[in-house]
Coordinates of C-alpha atoms and ligand atoms in Angstrom, one line a residue:
X30 CA 121.4 162.9 68.7
X31 CA 123.1 160.9 71.3
X32 CA 121.5 163.1 74.1
X33 CA 120.1 160.4 76.3
X34 CA 121.1 162.7 79.3
X35 CA 118.2 162.2 81.4
X36 CA 116.8 158.8 81.4
X37 CA 113.4 158.7 82.9
X38 CA 112.3 156.8 85.9
X39 CA 115.7 156.8 87.4
X40 CA 117.1 154.3 84.9
X41 CA 120.6 155.9 85.7
X42 CA 120.9 154.6 89.3
X43 CA 119.7 151.1 88.3
X44 CA 123.1 150.0 87.7
X45 CA 124.0 146.7 86.5
X46 CA 120.4 145.9 85.5
X47 CA 121.5 142.7 83.9
X48 CA 124.7 142.3 86.1
X49 CA 123.3 142.5 89.5
X50 CA 119.8 142.4 90.3
X51 CA 116.5 143.0 88.6
X52 CA 113.8 142.5 91.0
X53 CA 110.1 142.8 90.5
X54 CA 109.8 142.1 86.9
X55 CA 107.8 140.5 84.1
X56 CA 104.5 139.2 85.2
X57 CA 103.2 136.7 82.7
X58 CA 101.8 133.9 84.7
X59 CA 100.3 133.5 88.1
X60 CA 102.7 132.5 90.7
X61 CA 101.7 129.5 92.7
X62 CA 104.2 128.3 95.0
X63 CA 108.0 129.0 95.5
X64 CA 110.4 126.9 93.7
X65 CA 112.6 124.6 95.9
X66 CA 115.5 125.2 93.6
X67 CA 115.8 128.9 94.7
X68 CA 116.1 127.9 98.3
X69 CA 119.0 126.1 97.7
X70 CA 118.0 122.4 97.4
X71 CA 121.0 120.6 96.5
X72 CA 121.2 119.1 93.2
X73 CA 123.1 116.3 93.9
X74 CA 122.8 112.5 93.9
X75 CA 119.4 111.1 94.0
X76 CA 116.9 113.5 95.3
X77 CA 116.7 116.6 93.3
X78 CA 113.2 117.9 94.3
X79 CA 112.0 119.8 91.2
X80 CA 108.5 119.7 90.4
X81 CA 106.6 120.9 87.6
X82 CA 104.7 120.0 84.7
X83 CA 103.8 122.0 81.7
X84 CA 100.1 121.9 82.4
X85 CA 98.9 124.9 80.4
X86 CA 99.9 126.9 77.5
X87 CA 101.6 130.2 78.3
X88 CA 98.7 132.7 79.3
X89 CA 97.7 134.9 82.1
X90 CA 96.0 132.3 84.1
X91 CA 98.4 129.2 84.1
X92 CA 101.9 128.4 85.0
X93 CA 103.1 126.7 82.0
X94 CA 106.3 125.3 83.4
X95 CA 105.1 123.5 86.3
X96 CA 102.6 122.9 89.0
X97 CA 104.4 122.8 92.3
X98 CA 102.6 119.9 93.5
X99 CA 104.1 116.4 92.2
X100 CA 101.5 115.7 89.6
X101 CA 101.4 112.5 87.8
X102 CA 99.0 113.7 85.3
X103 CA 101.1 114.3 82.1
X104 CA 99.4 116.8 80.0
X105 CA 98.7 116.6 76.4
X106 CA 101.9 117.5 74.3
X107 CA 99.8 120.0 72.3
X108 CA 99.4 122.2 75.3
X109 CA 103.2 122.6 75.7
X110 CA 105.0 125.7 74.1
X111 CA 107.2 124.2 71.1
X112 CA 110.4 122.7 72.0
X113 CA 109.6 121.3 75.4
X114 CA 109.8 117.6 76.1
X115 CA 108.6 116.6 79.7
X116 CA 110.3 113.8 81.7
X117 CA 108.3 110.5 82.2
X118 CA 108.1 111.4 85.9
X119 CA 108.8 114.6 87.9
X120 CA 111.6 114.6 90.4
X121 CA 114.9 112.9 90.3
X122 CA 115.1 109.2 90.4
X123 CA 118.0 107.4 92.0
X124 CA 118.8 105.7 88.5
X125 CA 122.2 105.8 87.0
X126 CA 122.4 108.1 83.9
X127 CA 123.7 105.2 82.1
X128 CA 120.6 103.2 82.8
X129 CA 118.4 106.0 81.6
X130 CA 120.4 106.1 78.4
X131 CA 119.8 102.6 77.8
X132 CA 116.1 102.7 78.9
X133 CA 115.6 105.5 76.5
X134 CA 116.9 103.4 73.8
X135 CA 119.8 105.9 73.1
X136 CA 122.5 103.3 73.1
X137 CA 122.4 99.5 73.4
X138 CA 123.2 97.9 76.8
X139 CA 126.4 96.3 75.7
X140 CA 127.8 99.4 74.3
X141 CA 127.1 101.3 77.7
X142 CA 128.6 98.5 79.7
X143 CA 131.7 98.9 77.6
X144 CA 131.7 102.5 78.3
X145 CA 131.4 102.0 82.0
X146 CA 134.4 99.7 81.9
X147 CA 136.3 102.1 79.9
X148 CA 135.5 105.1 82.0
X149 CA 136.9 103.3 85.2
X150 CA 140.3 103.1 83.4
X151 CA 140.3 106.5 81.7
X152 CA 139.3 108.4 84.7
X153 CA 136.2 110.2 83.0
X154 CA 132.5 109.2 83.0
X155 CA 130.7 106.7 81.0
X156 CA 128.6 109.5 79.2
X157 CA 131.8 111.2 78.0
X158 CA 133.0 107.9 76.6
X159 CA 129.8 107.3 74.7
X160 CA 129.8 110.8 73.4
X161 CA 133.5 110.7 72.3
X162 CA 132.7 107.5 70.6
X163 CA 129.7 108.9 68.8
X164 CA 127.3 106.4 70.4
X165 CA 125.0 109.3 71.6
X166 CA 124.7 112.6 70.4
X167 CA 124.9 115.9 72.6
X168 CA 121.2 116.3 72.4
X169 CA 120.5 112.7 73.3
X170 CA 122.7 113.1 76.5
X171 CA 120.7 116.2 77.2
X172 CA 117.5 114.4 77.0
X173 CA 118.8 111.6 79.2
X174 CA 120.0 114.2 81.8
X175 CA 116.6 115.7 81.9
X176 CA 115.0 112.3 82.3
X177 CA 117.4 111.3 84.9
X178 CA 116.6 114.5 87.0
X179 CA 112.9 114.6 86.2
X180 CA 113.3 118.0 84.4
X181 CA 111.8 119.3 81.1
X182 CA 114.1 119.2 78.1
X183 CA 114.2 122.2 75.9
X184 CA 115.0 122.2 72.2
X185 CA 116.2 125.9 72.1
X186 CA 115.6 126.2 68.3
X187 CA 111.9 125.5 68.8
X188 CA 111.4 127.0 72.1
X189 CA 110.2 130.6 72.1
X190 CA 112.9 132.3 74.0
X191 CA 112.0 135.4 75.8
X192 CA 114.8 138.1 75.2
X193 CA 113.7 140.0 78.3
X194 CA 114.5 136.8 80.4
X195 CA 117.6 136.1 78.4
X196 CA 118.9 139.6 78.9
X197 CA 119.0 139.2 82.7
X198 CA 122.3 137.3 82.7
X199 CA 125.4 138.9 81.1
X200 CA 126.9 136.8 78.1
X201 CA 130.1 136.0 80.1
X202 CA 128.2 134.6 83.1
X203 CA 125.9 132.7 80.6
X204 CA 128.9 131.0 78.9
X205 CA 130.5 130.4 82.3
X206 CA 127.6 128.5 83.8
X207 CA 126.4 127.1 80.3
X208 CA 123.1 128.6 81.4
X209 CA 120.5 131.0 79.9
X210 CA 117.2 132.2 81.3
X211 CA 114.7 131.4 78.6
X212 CA 111.3 132.3 80.0
X213 CA 109.5 133.9 82.9
X214 CA 107.6 131.3 84.6
X215 CA 105.8 133.8 86.9
X216 CA 106.5 137.0 88.6
X217 CA 109.3 135.6 90.6
X218 CA 110.6 132.7 88.8
X219 CA 112.9 132.4 85.7
X220 CA 113.1 129.2 83.5
X221 CA 116.7 128.6 83.1
X222 CA 118.1 126.3 80.5
X223 CA 121.2 124.5 81.6
X224 CA 123.6 122.1 80.1
X225 CA 124.4 120.6 83.6
X226 CA 121.5 120.7 86.0
X227 CA 123.6 119.6 88.8
X228 CA 125.6 122.7 88.7
X229 CA 123.9 124.1 91.9
X230 CA 126.5 127.0 92.1
X231 CA 125.3 128.2 88.8
X232 CA 121.7 128.1 89.9
X233 CA 122.4 130.2 93.1
X234 CA 124.4 132.6 91.2
X235 CA 121.8 133.2 88.6
X236 CA 119.3 133.6 91.5
X237 CA 121.4 136.2 92.9
X238 CA 122.3 138.0 89.9
X239 CA 118.9 138.3 88.6
X240 CA 116.7 138.5 91.9
X241 CA 114.5 135.8 90.5
X242 CA 114.0 132.3 91.8
X243 CA 115.0 129.8 89.4
X244 CA 113.5 126.8 87.7
X245 CA 115.7 124.5 85.8
X246 CA 115.3 122.9 82.5
X247 CA 117.8 120.9 80.3
X248 CA 119.3 121.8 77.0
X249 CA 122.5 120.6 75.3
X250 CA 125.7 122.6 75.9
X251 CA 125.8 123.2 72.0
X252 CA 122.3 124.6 71.9
X253 CA 123.1 126.9 74.9
X254 CA 126.4 128.0 73.1
X255 CA 124.3 128.7 70.1
X256 CA 121.8 130.7 72.0
X257 CA 124.3 132.9 73.7
X258 CA 126.1 133.7 70.3
X259 CA 122.5 134.4 68.8
X260 CA 122.0 137.0 71.5
X261 CA 125.2 138.5 71.0
X262 CA 124.5 138.6 67.4
X263 CA 121.1 140.1 67.5
X264 CA 122.6 142.8 69.7
X265 CA 125.3 143.5 67.1
X266 CA 123.5 143.3 63.9
X267 CA 121.6 146.5 64.3
X268 CA 123.6 149.5 63.6
X269 CA 122.9 153.0 62.6
X270 CA 122.9 153.7 58.9
X271 CA 126.0 155.6 57.8
X272 CA 125.5 158.9 56.6
X273 CA 126.0 158.1 52.8
X274 CA 122.5 158.1 51.9
X275 CA 121.8 161.7 53.0
X276 CA 118.2 162.1 53.8
X277 CA 116.2 161.8 50.5
X278 CA 113.3 162.3 52.8
X279 CA 113.9 164.9 55.4
X280 CA 111.9 162.9 57.9
X281 CA 114.1 160.0 57.9
X282 CA 117.0 160.6 60.4
X283 CA 120.2 158.7 60.8
X284 CA 120.9 157.3 64.1
X285 CA 123.8 156.0 65.8
X286 CA 122.6 153.3 67.9
X287 CA 125.7 153.1 70.0
X288 CA 125.1 155.1 73.2
X289 CA 126.8 155.6 76.5
X290 CA 127.4 152.8 78.8
X291 CA 124.6 154.1 81.1
X292 CA 122.0 153.3 78.5
X293 CA 123.6 150.1 77.4
X294 CA 121.0 147.6 78.8
X295 CA 118.0 149.6 77.3
X296 CA 119.9 150.3 74.1
X297 CA 120.8 146.5 73.9
X298 CA 117.2 145.5 74.4
X299 CA 115.8 147.9 71.8
X300 CA 118.2 146.8 69.5
X301 CA 117.4 143.1 70.0
X302 CA 113.7 143.7 69.8
X303 CA 114.2 145.3 66.4
X304 CA 116.6 142.6 65.1
X305 CA 114.3 139.8 66.2
X306 CA 111.5 141.4 64.6
X307 CA 113.2 141.9 61.3
X308 CA 114.6 138.3 61.7
X309 CA 111.1 137.0 62.1
X310 CA 109.9 139.0 59.0
X311 CA 107.6 141.1 61.0
X312 CA 105.8 144.0 59.5
X313 CA 105.2 145.9 62.8
X314 CA 106.5 146.1 66.3
X315 CA 104.1 147.1 69.0
X316 CA 105.2 148.3 72.5
X317 CA 102.1 148.1 74.6
X318 CA 102.2 149.4 78.1
X319 CA 99.7 147.9 80.6
X320 CA 100.4 150.1 83.4
X321 CA 103.3 148.0 84.8
X322 CA 105.4 146.4 82.1
X323 CA 105.3 146.8 78.3
X324 CA 104.3 144.1 76.1
X325 CA 106.4 143.7 73.0
X326 CA 104.5 142.2 70.1
X327 CA 105.3 141.7 66.4
X328 CA 103.0 141.2 63.4
X329 CA 104.2 138.2 61.5
X330 CA 102.4 137.3 58.3
X331 CA 99.4 139.4 59.5
X332 CA 99.3 137.8 63.0
X333 CA 100.3 139.3 66.2
X334 CA 102.9 137.3 68.3
X335 CA 104.2 138.2 71.8
X336 CA 108.0 138.3 71.9
X337 CA 108.8 139.7 75.3
X338 CA 107.8 141.8 78.2
X339 CA 109.9 144.7 79.0
X340 CA 110.1 145.0 82.9
X341 CA 108.6 147.8 84.6
X342 CA 111.8 149.6 85.7
X343 CA 113.0 149.6 82.1
X344 CA 109.8 150.4 80.4
X345 CA 110.1 154.2 80.2
X346 CA 113.7 153.8 79.1
X347 CA 112.7 151.6 76.4
X348 CA 109.9 154.0 74.9
X349 CA 112.1 156.9 75.3
X350 CA 115.0 155.2 73.5
X351 CA 112.7 154.5 70.6
X352 CA 111.6 158.1 70.5
X353 CA 115.1 159.3 70.6
X354 CA 115.9 157.1 67.7
X355 CA 113.0 158.6 65.6
X356 CA 113.9 162.2 66.7
X357 CA 110.8 162.6 68.7
X358 CA 110.2 164.9 71.5
X359 CA 110.7 162.5 74.6
X360 CA 109.0 165.0 76.9
X361 CA 105.7 165.0 75.0
X362 CA 103.7 162.1 76.2
X363 CA 100.2 163.3 75.7
X364 CA 100.1 163.9 72.0
X365 CA 100.7 161.5 69.2
X366 CA 103.9 161.8 67.4
X367 CA 105.3 160.5 64.2
X368 CA 108.7 159.9 63.1
X369 CA 111.3 157.9 61.0
X370 CA 114.6 156.3 61.4
X371 CA 116.8 154.3 59.1
X372 CA 118.7 151.4 60.3
X373 CA 120.8 148.5 59.1
X374 CA 119.9 145.2 60.3
X375 CA 122.3 142.4 59.1
X376 CA 123.2 144.2 56.1
X377 CA 119.6 145.2 55.2
X378 CA 118.4 148.8 54.8
X379 CA 115.3 149.1 57.1
X380 CA 113.3 152.2 57.6
X381 CA 111.2 152.3 60.8
X382 CA 108.4 154.5 60.9
X383 CA 107.5 155.2 64.6
X384 CA 104.1 156.3 65.7
X385 CA 103.4 157.1 69.4
X386 CA 100.1 157.0 70.7
X387 CA 99.1 158.1 74.3
X388 CA 96.9 155.7 76.1
X389 CA 95.5 155.3 79.5
X390 CA 98.3 153.0 80.6
X391 CA 100.9 155.3 79.2
X392 CA 102.6 155.9 75.9
X393 CA 102.2 153.0 73.3
X394 CA 104.4 152.8 70.2
X395 CA 104.0 151.1 66.8
X396 CA 107.1 150.7 64.5
X397 CA 106.3 149.8 60.9
X398 CA 109.1 148.0 59.3
X399 CA 109.9 149.0 55.7
X400 CA 112.5 146.9 54.2
X401 CA 114.0 149.1 51.5
X402 CA 116.0 146.0 50.2
X403 CA 113.0 143.9 49.7
X404 CA 112.4 143.4 46.0
X405 CA 109.2 144.1 44.1
X406 CA 107.7 140.8 43.2
X407 CA 106.9 139.8 39.7
X408 CA 103.2 139.4 38.9
X409 CA 103.9 135.7 38.2
X410 CA 105.1 135.2 41.7
X411 CA 102.1 136.4 43.4
X412 CA 100.0 133.2 43.3
X413 CA 97.4 134.4 40.9
X414 CA 95.8 131.7 38.8
X415 CA 96.2 132.1 35.0
X416 CA 92.8 133.2 34.4
X417 CA 92.7 135.9 36.8
X418 CA 96.2 137.1 36.0
X419 CA 95.3 137.5 32.3
X420 CA 92.3 139.3 33.1
X421 CA 94.3 141.7 35.4
X422 CA 97.2 142.1 32.9
X423 CA 94.8 142.8 30.0
X424 CA 93.2 145.7 31.9
X425 CA 96.4 147.4 33.2
X426 CA 97.9 147.2 29.8
X427 CA 95.2 149.4 28.3
X428 CA 96.2 153.0 27.5
X429 CA 93.5 154.5 29.6
X430 CA 90.9 153.6 32.3
X431 CA 90.9 152.7 36.0
X432 CA 92.2 149.5 37.5
X433 CA 91.5 149.1 41.2
X434 CA 92.8 146.7 43.8
X435 CA 90.6 146.4 46.8
X436 CA 90.8 144.7 50.3
X437 CA 91.4 145.6 54.0
X438 CA 94.6 147.0 55.3
X439 CA 97.3 144.5 55.2
X440 CA 95.8 142.5 52.3
X441 CA 98.8 143.0 50.0
X442 CA 97.2 145.6 47.6
X443 CA 100.3 147.7 47.2
X444 CA 102.4 144.4 46.3
X445 CA 100.0 143.8 43.6
X446 CA 100.1 147.2 42.3
X447 CA 103.8 147.3 42.4
X448 CA 104.0 144.2 40.5
X449 CA 101.9 145.8 37.8
X450 CA 103.9 148.9 37.5
X451 CA 107.1 146.7 37.4
X452 CA 105.5 145.1 34.3
X453 CA 104.5 148.6 32.8
X454 CA 107.9 150.2 33.5
X455 CA 109.4 150.8 30.1
X456 CA 111.3 153.7 29.0
X457 CA 108.6 155.0 26.7
X458 CA 106.1 155.3 29.3
X459 CA 105.9 158.1 31.8
X460 CA 104.8 156.7 35.2
X461 CA 104.1 158.9 38.3
X462 CA 102.9 157.8 41.6
X463 CA 101.7 159.5 44.8
X464 CA 102.1 157.3 47.8
X465 CA 101.8 157.1 51.5
X466 CA 104.2 155.8 52.2
X467 CA 106.7 155.1 49.3
X468 CA 107.3 151.4 50.1
X469 CA 109.6 150.3 47.3
X470 CA 111.5 152.6 45.2
X471 CA 111.3 151.9 41.4
X472 CA 113.9 153.0 39.0
X473 CA 112.5 155.0 36.2
X474 CA 109.3 156.0 38.1
X475 CA 108.5 159.4 39.5
X476 CA 107.4 158.6 43.1
X477 CA 105.7 161.3 45.3
X478 CA 105.4 160.9 49.2
X479 CA 102.3 162.3 50.7
X480 CA 103.1 164.7 53.4
X481 CA 100.4 166.3 55.6
X482 CA 103.0 168.6 56.8
X483 CA 103.3 170.4 53.6
X484 CA 99.7 170.0 52.6
X485 CA 100.7 167.4 50.0
X486 CA 97.5 165.0 50.1
X487 CA 96.5 162.2 47.6
X488 CA 94.3 164.7 45.8
X489 CA 96.6 167.6 45.6
X490 CA 99.4 165.3 44.5
X491 CA 97.2 163.7 41.9
X492 CA 96.1 167.1 40.6
X493 CA 99.9 168.0 40.2
X494 CA 100.6 164.7 38.5
X495 CA 98.0 165.0 35.9
X496 CA 99.8 168.2 34.6
X497 CA 103.0 166.5 34.3
X498 CA 101.6 164.5 31.2
X499 CA 102.0 161.0 32.8
X500 CA 100.9 157.9 30.8
X501 CA 100.3 155.9 34.0
X502 CA 99.1 157.3 37.4
X503 CA 99.4 155.3 40.5
X504 CA 97.5 156.7 43.4
X505 CA 98.3 154.8 46.7
X506 CA 94.7 154.9 47.9
X507 CA 91.5 156.5 47.1
X508 CA 90.1 157.7 50.4
X509 CA 87.9 160.7 49.7
X510 CA 85.6 162.2 47.0
X511 CA 88.2 164.6 45.7
X512 CA 90.8 161.8 45.0
X513 CA 88.1 159.6 43.5
X514 CA 86.9 162.4 41.2
X515 CA 90.3 163.1 39.8
X516 CA 91.3 159.6 39.4
X517 CA 87.9 158.8 37.6
X518 CA 88.4 162.1 35.3
X519 CA 92.0 161.1 34.6
X520 CA 91.1 157.5 33.6
X521 CA 88.6 159.1 31.3
X522 CA 91.1 161.5 29.6
X523 CA 93.7 159.1 28.3
X524 CA 95.5 157.9 31.2
X525 CA 95.8 154.5 32.9
X526 CA 95.0 155.0 36.5
X527 CA 95.9 152.3 39.1
X528 CA 94.8 152.7 42.8
X529 CA 93.5 151.0 45.7
X530 CA 90.0 151.0 47.7
X531 CA 88.9 149.6 51.0
X532 CA 86.2 147.2 50.0
X533 CA 85.6 143.6 50.9
X534 CA 85.0 142.4 47.4
X535 CA 85.4 143.4 43.8
X536 CA 81.7 144.3 42.9
X537 CA 81.6 146.6 45.9
X538 CA 84.2 148.8 44.4
X539 CA 81.6 150.2 41.9
X540 CA 79.0 150.7 44.6
X541 CA 81.6 152.4 46.9
X542 CA 82.7 155.1 44.4
X543 CA 79.1 155.8 43.7
X544 CA 78.5 156.2 47.4
X545 CA 81.4 158.5 47.6
X546 CA 79.7 160.9 45.2
X547 CA 81.0 160.0 41.9
X548 CA 78.2 160.1 39.1
X549 CA 77.6 156.3 38.1
X550 CA 78.0 157.1 34.4
X551 CA 81.6 158.2 35.2
X552 CA 82.3 155.2 37.3
X553 CA 80.8 152.8 34.6
X554 CA 82.7 154.3 31.9
X555 CA 86.1 154.8 33.8
X556 CA 86.4 151.5 35.6
X557 CA 87.9 148.6 33.6
X558 CA 88.8 146.1 36.3
X559 CA 88.7 145.4 39.9
X560 CA 90.8 142.8 41.7
X561 CA 89.9 142.0 45.2
X562 CA 92.5 140.3 47.4
X563 CA 93.4 138.8 50.9
X564 CA 96.6 137.4 52.2
X565 CA 96.3 133.9 53.5
X566 CA 99.3 132.4 55.5
X567 CA 101.0 129.5 53.8
X568 CA 101.4 126.1 55.5
X569 CA 105.0 125.5 56.6
X570 CA 106.3 123.0 53.9
X571 CA 108.5 121.5 56.5
X572 CA 105.7 120.4 59.1
X573 CA 102.3 120.4 57.3
X574 CA 100.4 117.3 57.8
X575 CA 97.9 115.4 55.5
X576 CA 94.3 115.8 56.6
X577 CA 90.8 114.7 55.5
X578 CA 88.5 117.9 55.6
X579 CA 85.0 116.4 56.1
X580 CA 82.3 117.5 53.5
X581 CA 80.5 118.8 56.5
X582 CA 83.3 121.1 57.6
X583 CA 83.4 122.5 54.0
X584 CA 79.7 123.1 54.0
X585 CA 80.0 124.9 57.4
X586 CA 82.6 127.0 55.5
X587 CA 80.3 127.8 52.9
X588 CA 81.1 125.5 50.1
X589 CA 78.7 123.3 48.5
X590 CA 80.7 120.2 49.1
X591 CA 79.4 116.7 48.9
X592 CA 82.5 114.6 49.5
X593 CA 85.6 115.0 51.8
X594 CA 88.6 116.8 50.6
X595 CA 92.1 115.7 51.1
X596 CA 94.3 118.6 52.2
X597 CA 96.9 119.7 54.6
X598 CA 96.7 121.2 58.1
X599 CA 99.4 123.1 60.1
X600 CA 101.6 121.3 62.7
X601 CA 104.4 123.5 63.9
X602 CA 108.2 123.2 63.9
X603 CA 111.0 125.2 64.5
X604 CA 111.3 126.6 60.9
X605 CA 107.9 128.2 61.3
X606 CA 108.4 129.1 65.0
X607 CA 105.8 126.6 66.0
X608 CA 103.0 128.2 64.2
X609 CA 102.6 125.8 61.2
X610 CA 102.7 128.6 58.8
X611 CA 105.6 130.4 56.9
X612 CA 104.9 133.1 54.4
X613 CA 101.8 134.1 52.7
X614 CA 99.8 133.8 49.5
X615 CA 97.4 135.9 47.9
X616 CA 93.8 135.0 47.4
X617 CA 92.3 136.9 44.3
X618 CA 88.9 137.8 42.8
X619 CA 89.2 139.5 39.4
X620 CA 86.1 141.3 37.9
X621 CA 86.3 142.7 34.4
X622 CA 83.8 145.3 34.0
X623 CA 81.7 144.1 31.1
X624 CA 79.3 146.1 29.2
X625 CA 76.4 144.4 31.2
X626 CA 78.1 145.3 34.5
X627 CA 78.5 148.8 33.3
X628 CA 74.7 149.0 32.4
X629 CA 73.9 147.9 35.9
X630 CA 76.3 150.3 37.5
X631 CA 74.3 153.1 35.7
X632 CA 71.2 151.7 37.2
X633 CA 72.8 151.9 40.7
X634 CA 72.2 148.1 41.2
X635 CA 73.5 146.6 44.5
X636 CA 76.8 144.9 44.7
X637 CA 75.1 141.4 45.2
X638 CA 73.6 141.8 41.9
X639 CA 76.8 142.8 40.2
X640 CA 78.4 139.9 41.9
X641 CA 76.0 137.4 40.5
X642 CA 76.4 138.6 36.9
X643 CA 80.4 138.8 37.4
X644 CA 80.3 135.2 38.5
X645 CA 78.1 134.2 35.7
X646 CA 80.7 135.7 33.4
X647 CA 83.4 133.9 34.9
X648 CA 84.6 135.7 38.0
X649 CA 85.9 133.4 40.6
X650 CA 85.1 134.6 44.3
X651 CA 87.8 135.1 46.8
X652 CA 86.7 132.1 48.9
X653 CA 86.7 129.8 45.8
X654 CA 90.2 130.8 45.1
X655 CA 90.9 130.1 48.7
X656 CA 89.6 126.6 48.4
X657 CA 91.6 126.1 45.2
X658 CA 95.0 127.0 47.3
X659 CA 93.6 124.6 50.0
X660 CA 93.6 121.9 47.5
X661 CA 96.9 122.7 46.2
X662 CA 98.2 122.1 49.7
X663 CA 99.3 125.9 50.0
X664 CA 97.1 126.9 52.9
X665 CA 94.5 125.4 55.2
X666 CA 90.7 125.5 55.4
X667 CA 90.9 127.2 58.7
X668 CA 93.1 129.9 57.4
X669 CA 90.8 130.6 54.6
X670 CA 88.0 130.8 57.1
X671 CA 90.0 133.2 59.2
X672 CA 90.9 135.6 56.3
X673 CA 87.7 135.6 54.4
X674 CA 84.9 134.6 57.0
X675 CA 82.7 131.5 56.5
X676 CA 79.8 133.1 55.1
Ligands
ZN721 ZN1 107.0 124.3 60.3

């Protein structure tokens, strides 16, 4: 470990990546015109010539931070990234800041006049007097400054700060200038959040330091200070796990993330990417090269989000760094590799499962985040309605038979199985699992990790388990005929078998097993219950807004509605990173295998017919459970349509 002796692509001689110059970096938005600020336009009295209007959401085709032509057209607020407030007009006006404060209603005229008087005698500015007297807030003053200079105001708690940009300026300089780059406007331009936009020296220095042109926006000194400490904290929170927990899994290697000074910028960036992913509750981090830069994306609540772009000259270093952490062969770039690393992020034990995939644009990396400290949820917390939960509970409390949980990847199947195991986990029961990977460790349960390297597959593991006289067997997934056959046979010979299967709905589990080559009579007699599920994002309770869903919209989504529905829709605030959603709730469809359904399974009847019978016998379809959760204000109709489809 620690042998980062040959950083590829000459990273070694790119000294001071963050301290000196980092030219030719991240391309997010098309460049349209040079920014006057970087050409040294004095930010002084009266004629600051800064243009710009956030006229498009960030994307490859638009410059979200400004059109260079003075453009009176103020775009819809909905198009802006979260946290941006535009000035009522672009470019500086020759108004006094105090007049702007009054016009914006931040403080009454009389109070401002008193402050102007007082400032004369006290040798300070009226703004300082107002601030000291509590007549305006620091953020209010920042908003007034932005308006005065015709610049955007940034709420840095809501604004999606790009770490790649923020890292271009070292912390000490950021503190000195009270300024942090927060985004790439285009190939050559940074958006710089500043407490004092009239500090032209700071603008020049940042331009020289980074090699970028600079466009200025305003944020309060407090917010900038918070951001600087947050950046420092994100860097610090990731640390290698101490060697206490000697590898219970030989693949998990302990890594010291502190490296030599040469690799510091790369190490820092990788640490921040991981820390930010964990902070956001991401399940995966994707590093995707596009031939130039590396896009960094995270999956949060099942949705991919871009978090930064690694500049070309650091791209190879970042990829190598991750491979070194996971003990992979950094010289091997053409074959997929698979490794693990244990980390501590803000005191939480995190396992990263690292997979590299060669792509036409270079090596891409997917890191799966397994939070070892996350707790297994109780069944009652999963959002299952009483009827569904009782049906499911009854089935897995039987002494034998098979209970299956179905759904696509990432639908929360294993969370449900773990909740069931937790409920079953009593000393008098012998519970054995075979999993890939072991996501949670449960006391008192024998958990076996599938390992292709030693030939331990689901089916070989399952065969071995049956000999160990278990009461309850949990198989992570039924993927092949062998596994299905042993699972079904075990269920028929006095074991309770829990497993998962990839099907879209509950009734299809029966037809799928038969398609896999299991005799219908075995399926019919072994299977007791099938639970199909999805995860829908929950509306952020802080910002969700009431709405009326028209009956027509409901009908378009496959519901037989005749009246409107009062519900909620997403809005977006800083608590939810502007997405309008926070956390997820399960949608469930629970089918008890009745004698009528067993008879139909024997006759190999299609899934649709099985479904109709199950519905008649009280099964609630996934989308109906979804609608119920819309009614409860937990999620939106759009989200249900997204996860289930509108059929
Ligand atoms: Zn919110």
